[in-house]
Amino acid sequence: MISGVYIMNSKGEVLSSRLFRSDIKRSISDIFRVQVVSNPDVRSPIITLGSTSFFHVRHNNLYVMAVTKCNALAALVFEFIFKFIKVCTSYLGQLTEDSVKNNFVLIYELLDEIVDFGYPQNSEIDALKMYITTQGVKSDHAITQDSSKITSQATGATSWRRSDVRYRKNEAFVDVIENVNYLMSAQGTQLRADVDGQILMRAYLSGMPECKFGLNDKLVLERSDKTRIVDDSALGGAVELDDCQFHQCVRLSRFEQDRIISFIPPDGEFELMRYRSTKNVNLPFKITPIVNEIGRSTVEYTIRIKANFDSKLSANTVNLRIPTPLNTTQVKCNAPMGKAKYVPDENHIVWKIPRMQGQSEATLTADADLTSTTTRQTWSRSPINVDFQVLMFTSSGLLVRFLKVFEKSNYQSVKWVRYLTKSQGSYQVRF
Amino acid sequence: MSTANTKDKDLFYKIDLSETKQQLNDFNKRDKNFNNLKLVLKRILANVTMGYDLSGIYKDVVQHLSVKDIQIKKLIYSYLATYAKHRPDLIHHPVSLLLNDCADRNPLLRSLALRTMSYIQLPYVAHSLMDPLRHCLSDADPYVRKTAAISLCKLYSYDPALVEKHSLIRFLRDLLADSNAAVVANAVAALCEIANKSSNIQLKLNITIANKLVNALDECSEWAQVYILESLLHFTPQSSHDATLLIERIATNLQHSNSAVVLSSTKIIIYLFNYIQNQDTISHYSRKLSPPLITLLSSPPEVQYVALRNILLIIQRRPLVLHADVKIFFVKYSDPIYVKLAKLEIIYRLTRVENYREILAELSEYATEVDVDFVRKAIKLMGRLAIKIEEASDECVRVLLSLLNDGIGYVVQEVIVVMRDILRKYPTRYIRDLPVLTAQIDHLNDVESRSAMIWMIGEYADMIPLSHELLDDYLFAFREEHVDVQLSLLTATVKLFIKTPHQGQELVPRVLAWGTEEMDNPDIRDRAFLYWRLLSSDPNAARDVVLATKPTISTDADRMDRSLLDSLLLHVGELSSVYHKQPTAFIRGAKVRYLPDSPCLDTHARRAAQTASARHEAPTPLPSVPSPDVAVGGDGSGGGEGAGESLSVSVNVNNSAHAPAPSPTSPTNPGSANDLHARPISVAGDLLPQHLTDGGIHAANSNRLTADFGRLSVGGVGVGGMSPSGSLGVNMNEEQHANHSPHSPSSPIYPDAHSHSLHSPHSNSTPPSNTPHGAYTQLNPNSAETNDPSNPYAALGDAFDDTPVLHSRGDHNDSLLDF
């Protein structure tokens, strides 16, 4: 398993390190620095030298790196690194060089608690916060008093929640966030259109609430096995999900049996589930690019964008990045909506539309002037990329039907739901 | 301890040791909450972090262990973990304090002390730990028990004999039945590691225990789930029914959001497939595997990468998985390069007659991207597709040729190389496209593409107009060329000559003269001599040999050996599965895993496992079939293990006489383990020959050698009879009479060229030598040739002509199937 964990800055200086096994020396980080940090062309997140493997993840200019000497579970090591970053972020606000140095003792303490002999143990933030605190000292006395509660929490079946949570107002917020992956070929055919969805929940609920959660899905996890589908198409507008994955707290066996998502939520924010949908994806934007190379000196762009959703909704921060040839000198842009300008450093025209109403459309025209080059290098056209956010819209058509909360004390709870469809670097049109 | 807005950053300066010592000893009773002491200790730790040596104040730090404050203890424990080893003489005092803490009322403190002590690797500590460890293993608090389980594992890796002597391992076995899932998981993780390290302890789970473990899955943390799932590899199903039931229960975990859980579940399901007879069950669950694997592709790129490398293995063994999902693997422009390359391989595997058009269109998009490696690989794959799917070849060639128009250097080079292979597969289909290819002759800067071009010119010498002039251009710089290119030139010139003698007659003598006289490289020399003698002795035989029909190439060698594949699938999610290498190839002392035998093991899988284990000199023999409830192996002598075994998990401590495996210090594959030591293995290199690192190239070359050697041996007798003595004699002669032309055994007879004047290779420059004939007749290769002129040489010619070995067959341990 993991032999050691290092946090390094962008120069490769070790900010914090913990060795869990004696099969490596602390100075092994020097090798990593030579092989990865000072190597401009790193082509793998895992590097193996002899028997020693380095796994690294970059985060805010830091390297978080784990070393192993065995045939380690690579997926587990990466999941651990991401989880560790998440725990640190929750404790420190954000994980940066300064915050690591300012809280190095805390980081040691966390690492010791999360990992033992290279085996990740308990990474539930809620349980950790019971006995590793940043607020001065939760007095030793208190920790001694609560110790058995802490230990049972840290090893128990619901390690993600303590039972003594109290809120005056019981509320739960559900965020459905969909990331659209779209790729259109230069010929206008759709190569790929699918949705990666996330359901985030912020639960401010007292006690040990038992939650049941329902969507308008018809789960097609087993397309071959029709009998097990609970929601039938008679419901109308049911969404087909190709796959879903759940937070630790969801009872998977229950879900397997009767397709009910039931769980006791952790306190505060967590990702309840992830899903994927490939059927009937509603594309929020239609892009029609016309790009002509006129001779060797000019490229003409006509890019039309149409918002393909209900006119009552609107999209925020629609950003189009339109690539230009490397030898572009200047670009004259004419955008009827938002602002478009040429960014020479990135070789892109960036067209920003702060707000775009559903069903509206706009057309950008631009002329790029090129310098004549000696080498006849063709222009490798990277795709046009569109980033956006559309509130209260889901590309998959997914809706939350209900969220029921049951608790011993039978309190009333208020539930809120919000939808967001977005894209970050995954909505692409080739031309 | 540290308040949220501390500026601990300010502690990072080098401290003065004597001053710190002073501060530590000026311990003041009035120090409220020990704040000053804490500050000093923190400063010390900051210095430890920066790598300064602080062993000098060991005693002064450790004395504060008696302070009743958890934070202080934690700080000092951190210090101890680093420096205890430096001062073994002073360990007694801290150990006695730690032992006190091990018996503290507070379970958190108990486990903290236990954890710290077990990190200190000193004989005295290990011995003192035995008793408290035994107590903690049966502590009332689960948190302590789970810490104790891991501590035992630590101790075992430090001093296995001590642990076995105190027969502590049975405690771990008991913990498998613990009421707390977290404890069970740690116990099982410890057992797996111990069994993996030890030469005489084997872990076998029976169906009862396996079911218990699976029951615990629902209640434990994501990490614990992974440990439990991994341990199920130690369970060998005895009936198809057992395996099916287990799969049904594990399949639930495919829905977990932690990719490690998903991959471990996948691993176990695929493992259990081998024990299921009902094909419908297998195909049902194969289909169920696809969606979770696809979902992993929306994880961070590092995780995606691990998933993709595993998917590549899985789809080779279980083609039903992801059968119809090729589009998911289309590359995103923003993917990191390692994800892109990994996706490409999968795309290639998933291409079939039904979808090749779509994929070809996609690949041609990739060929215009920026990253050179990626572009080259995309082009390579088009070539492979043309060879793999006959229907696709026309379309592939069309796309490939269209890429030539852009005139980008590396694209052109790669296309030429790929076209050579396509021509080898379909020798007559694309002759009309040859002029387009030869038009690119000036763009080829790298060795491989030049070799490929020269091969094409030679192979189609009679169809390419002015082929002799093209070759002549290359020959101009013959002496400066890379060896590979020189070899290609040699062969191509001879081919040209045989096909169109009037065009080659001028070139051949020149090349052979260079090859035999001026080149140091033995291969070039040997081959030049060989051609020469062949041409001079029997022109018709020469034609038969040089122009013999070659077996067509196929993409079969892309397929991974079944036993290797089965074995790698037992490592899903592990580094092995990322590199597609056996763990023995890069981990010292690693064990090879095989599918354990059982009445319900699939017969093909059994055969593959047996051949594989035979190949590896059986480092761990196929475990014999245990009867369902009683575990096999232990002779019970290992420290009271046998007694009172109510649980039938057997942790068999065999004594050395029964040790089934060689000791872990002698790796099963010492050669490769040593070779790879300290050499970087990178998977990017794995995929791309031009990026191969030392270790990789080494392996690839040795493969190539074995491949050629295998073929050569067909004609072994003939070769052995002639070549060594022949060339040796000539070499000696050469040195003695450097200014003569020593080798004109008899004037070469040119096929179909009798009307022309007969040239010896050197007739233009030096007159034929007058050295006594007798010396030559003895060593004259003709004597060997006449023995059996046709047979051995056909084999030889083939081996030579195939010089660019397309893919390494031979040792399948190595997945360097060069694409």
mmCIF file of C-alpha atoms in Angstrom, chain B residues 167-272:
data_model
loop_
_atom_site.group_PDB
_atom_site.id
_atom_site.type_symbol
_atom_site.label_atom_id
_atom_site.label_comp_id
_atom_site.label_asym_id
_atom_site.label_seq_id
_atom_site.Cartn_x
_atom_site.Cartn_y
_atom_site.Cartn_z
ATOM 1 C CA SER B 167 1.041 -16.880 17.313
ATOM 2 C CA LEU B 168 -0.739 -13.599 16.937
ATOM 3 C CA ILE B 169 -2.081 -14.285 13.484
ATOM 4 C CA ARG B 170 -4.919 -16.334 14.828
ATOM 5 C CA PHE B 171 -6.204 -13.167 16.474
ATOM 6 C CA LEU B 172 -6.598 -11.662 13.057
ATOM 7 C CA ARG B 173 -8.505 -14.694 11.964
ATOM 8 C CA ASP B 174 -10.835 -14.261 14.907
ATOM 9 C CA LEU B 175 -11.337 -10.629 14.014
ATOM 10 C CA LEU B 176 -12.843 -11.712 10.699
ATOM 11 C CA ALA B 177 -15.914 -12.590 12.714
ATOM 12 C CA ASP B 178 -15.949 -9.252 14.519
ATOM 13 C CA SER B 179 -19.223 -7.456 14.893
ATOM 14 C CA ASN B 180 -17.764 -4.226 13.573
ATOM 15 C CA ALA B 181 -17.298 -3.999 9.835
ATOM 16 C CA ALA B 182 -14.350 -1.612 10.024
ATOM 17 C CA VAL B 183 -12.468 -4.089 12.193
ATOM 18 C CA VAL B 184 -13.241 -6.936 9.826
ATOM 19 C CA ALA B 185 -11.956 -4.921 6.903
ATOM 20 C CA ASN B 186 -8.671 -4.033 8.560
ATOM 21 C CA ALA B 187 -8.156 -7.595 9.725
ATOM 22 C CA VAL B 188 -8.722 -8.910 6.255
ATOM 23 C CA ALA B 189 -6.409 -6.272 4.772
ATOM 24 C CA ALA B 190 -3.708 -7.260 7.241
ATOM 25 C CA LEU B 191 -4.184 -10.955 6.482
ATOM 26 C CA CYS B 192 -3.952 -10.358 2.750
ATOM 27 C CA GLU B 193 -0.745 -8.434 3.099
ATOM 28 C CA ILE B 194 0.779 -11.005 5.413
ATOM 29 C CA ALA B 195 -0.182 -13.851 3.095
ATOM 30 C CA ASN B 196 1.195 -11.917 0.178
ATOM 31 C CA LYS B 197 4.535 -11.310 1.838
ATOM 32 C CA SER B 198 5.019 -14.574 3.566
ATOM 33 C CA SER B 199 6.393 -17.675 1.964
ATOM 34 C CA ASN B 200 4.603 -20.043 4.265
ATOM 35 C CA ILE B 201 1.287 -18.464 5.074
ATOM 36 C CA GLN B 202 -1.563 -18.855 2.682
ATOM 37 C CA LEU B 203 -4.933 -17.284 3.005
ATOM 38 C CA LYS B 204 -7.946 -19.221 1.884
ATOM 39 C CA LEU B 205 -11.511 -18.231 2.473
ATOM 40 C CA ASN B 206 -14.403 -20.626 2.322
ATOM 41 C CA ILE B 207 -17.895 -19.794 1.263
ATOM 42 C CA THR B 208 -19.148 -19.097 4.793
ATOM 43 C CA ILE B 209 -16.466 -16.540 5.450
ATOM 44 C CA ALA B 210 -16.788 -15.074 2.001
ATOM 45 C CA ASN B 211 -20.482 -14.527 2.635
ATOM 46 C CA LYS B 212 -19.791 -12.975 6.012
ATOM 47 C CA LEU B 213 -17.332 -10.595 4.439
ATOM 48 C CA VAL B 214 -19.764 -9.622 1.740
ATOM 49 C CA ASN B 215 -22.375 -8.974 4.390
ATOM 50 C CA ALA B 216 -20.023 -6.546 6.053
ATOM 51 C CA LEU B 217 -19.670 -4.579 2.808
ATOM 52 C CA ASP B 218 -22.867 -2.648 3.357
ATOM 53 C CA GLU B 219 -21.726 -1.273 6.659
ATOM 54 C CA CYS B 220 -18.241 -0.138 6.038
ATOM 55 C CA SER B 221 -16.371 2.806 4.625
ATOM 56 C CA GLU B 222 -15.391 2.993 0.999
ATOM 57 C CA TRP B 223 -11.795 2.009 1.768
ATOM 58 C CA ALA B 224 -12.854 -0.910 3.909
ATOM 59 C CA GLN B 225 -15.059 -2.096 1.062
ATOM 60 C CA VAL B 226 -12.014 -2.199 -1.174
ATOM 61 C CA TYR B 227 -10.049 -4.291 1.309
ATOM 62 C CA ILE B 228 -12.875 -6.751 1.680
ATOM 63 C CA LEU B 229 -13.460 -7.015 -2.046
ATOM 64 C CA GLU B 230 -9.777 -7.548 -2.685
ATOM 65 C CA SER B 231 -9.659 -10.335 -0.137
ATOM 66 C CA LEU B 232 -12.273 -12.268 -2.060
ATOM 67 C CA LEU B 233 -9.567 -13.239 -4.515
ATOM 68 C CA HIS B 234 -8.557 -15.681 -1.813
ATOM 69 C CA PHE B 235 -11.889 -17.381 -2.098
ATOM 70 C CA THR B 236 -12.066 -20.209 -4.595
ATOM 71 C CA PRO B 237 -15.619 -21.081 -5.522
ATOM 72 C CA GLN B 238 -16.331 -24.780 -5.433
ATOM 73 C CA SER B 239 -19.447 -24.623 -7.504
ATOM 74 C CA SER B 240 -20.825 -22.516 -10.250
ATOM 75 C CA HIS B 241 -23.764 -21.740 -8.011
ATOM 76 C CA ASP B 242 -21.625 -20.225 -5.255
ATOM 77 C CA ALA B 243 -19.870 -18.016 -7.750
ATOM 78 C CA THR B 244 -23.139 -16.796 -9.222
ATOM 79 C CA LEU B 245 -24.622 -15.919 -5.867
ATOM 80 C CA LEU B 246 -21.553 -14.009 -4.877
ATOM 81 C CA ILE B 247 -21.502 -12.044 -8.102
ATOM 82 C CA GLU B 248 -25.112 -11.108 -7.601
ATOM 83 C CA ARG B 249 -24.298 -9.571 -4.250
ATOM 84 C CA ILE B 250 -21.128 -7.851 -5.314
ATOM 85 C CA ALA B 251 -22.693 -6.341 -8.412
ATOM 86 C CA THR B 252 -24.482 -3.853 -6.149
ATOM 87 C CA ASN B 253 -21.181 -2.214 -5.372
ATOM 88 C CA LEU B 254 -20.642 -1.304 -8.981
ATOM 89 C CA GLN B 255 -22.871 1.656 -8.188
ATOM 90 C CA HIS B 256 -20.458 3.094 -5.676
ATOM 91 C CA SER B 257 -19.061 6.545 -6.311
ATOM 92 C CA ASN B 258 -15.510 5.563 -5.378
ATOM 93 C CA SER B 259 -13.723 4.278 -8.446
ATOM 94 C CA ALA B 260 -11.546 1.971 -6.365
ATOM 95 C CA VAL B 261 -14.671 0.192 -5.137
ATOM 96 C CA VAL B 262 -15.991 -0.076 -8.677
ATOM 97 C CA LEU B 263 -12.759 -1.493 -10.043
ATOM 98 C CA SER B 264 -12.311 -3.939 -7.192
ATOM 99 C CA SER B 265 -15.885 -5.156 -7.657
ATOM 100 C CA THR B 266 -15.208 -5.519 -11.355
ATOM 101 C CA LYS B 267 -12.093 -7.483 -10.607
ATOM 102 C CA ILE B 268 -13.914 -9.953 -8.381
ATOM 103 C CA ILE B 269 -16.791 -10.358 -10.805
ATOM 104 C CA ILE B 270 -14.428 -11.069 -13.670
ATOM 105 C CA TYR B 271 -12.502 -13.443 -11.465
ATOM 106 C CA LEU B 272 -15.670 -15.312 -10.554
#
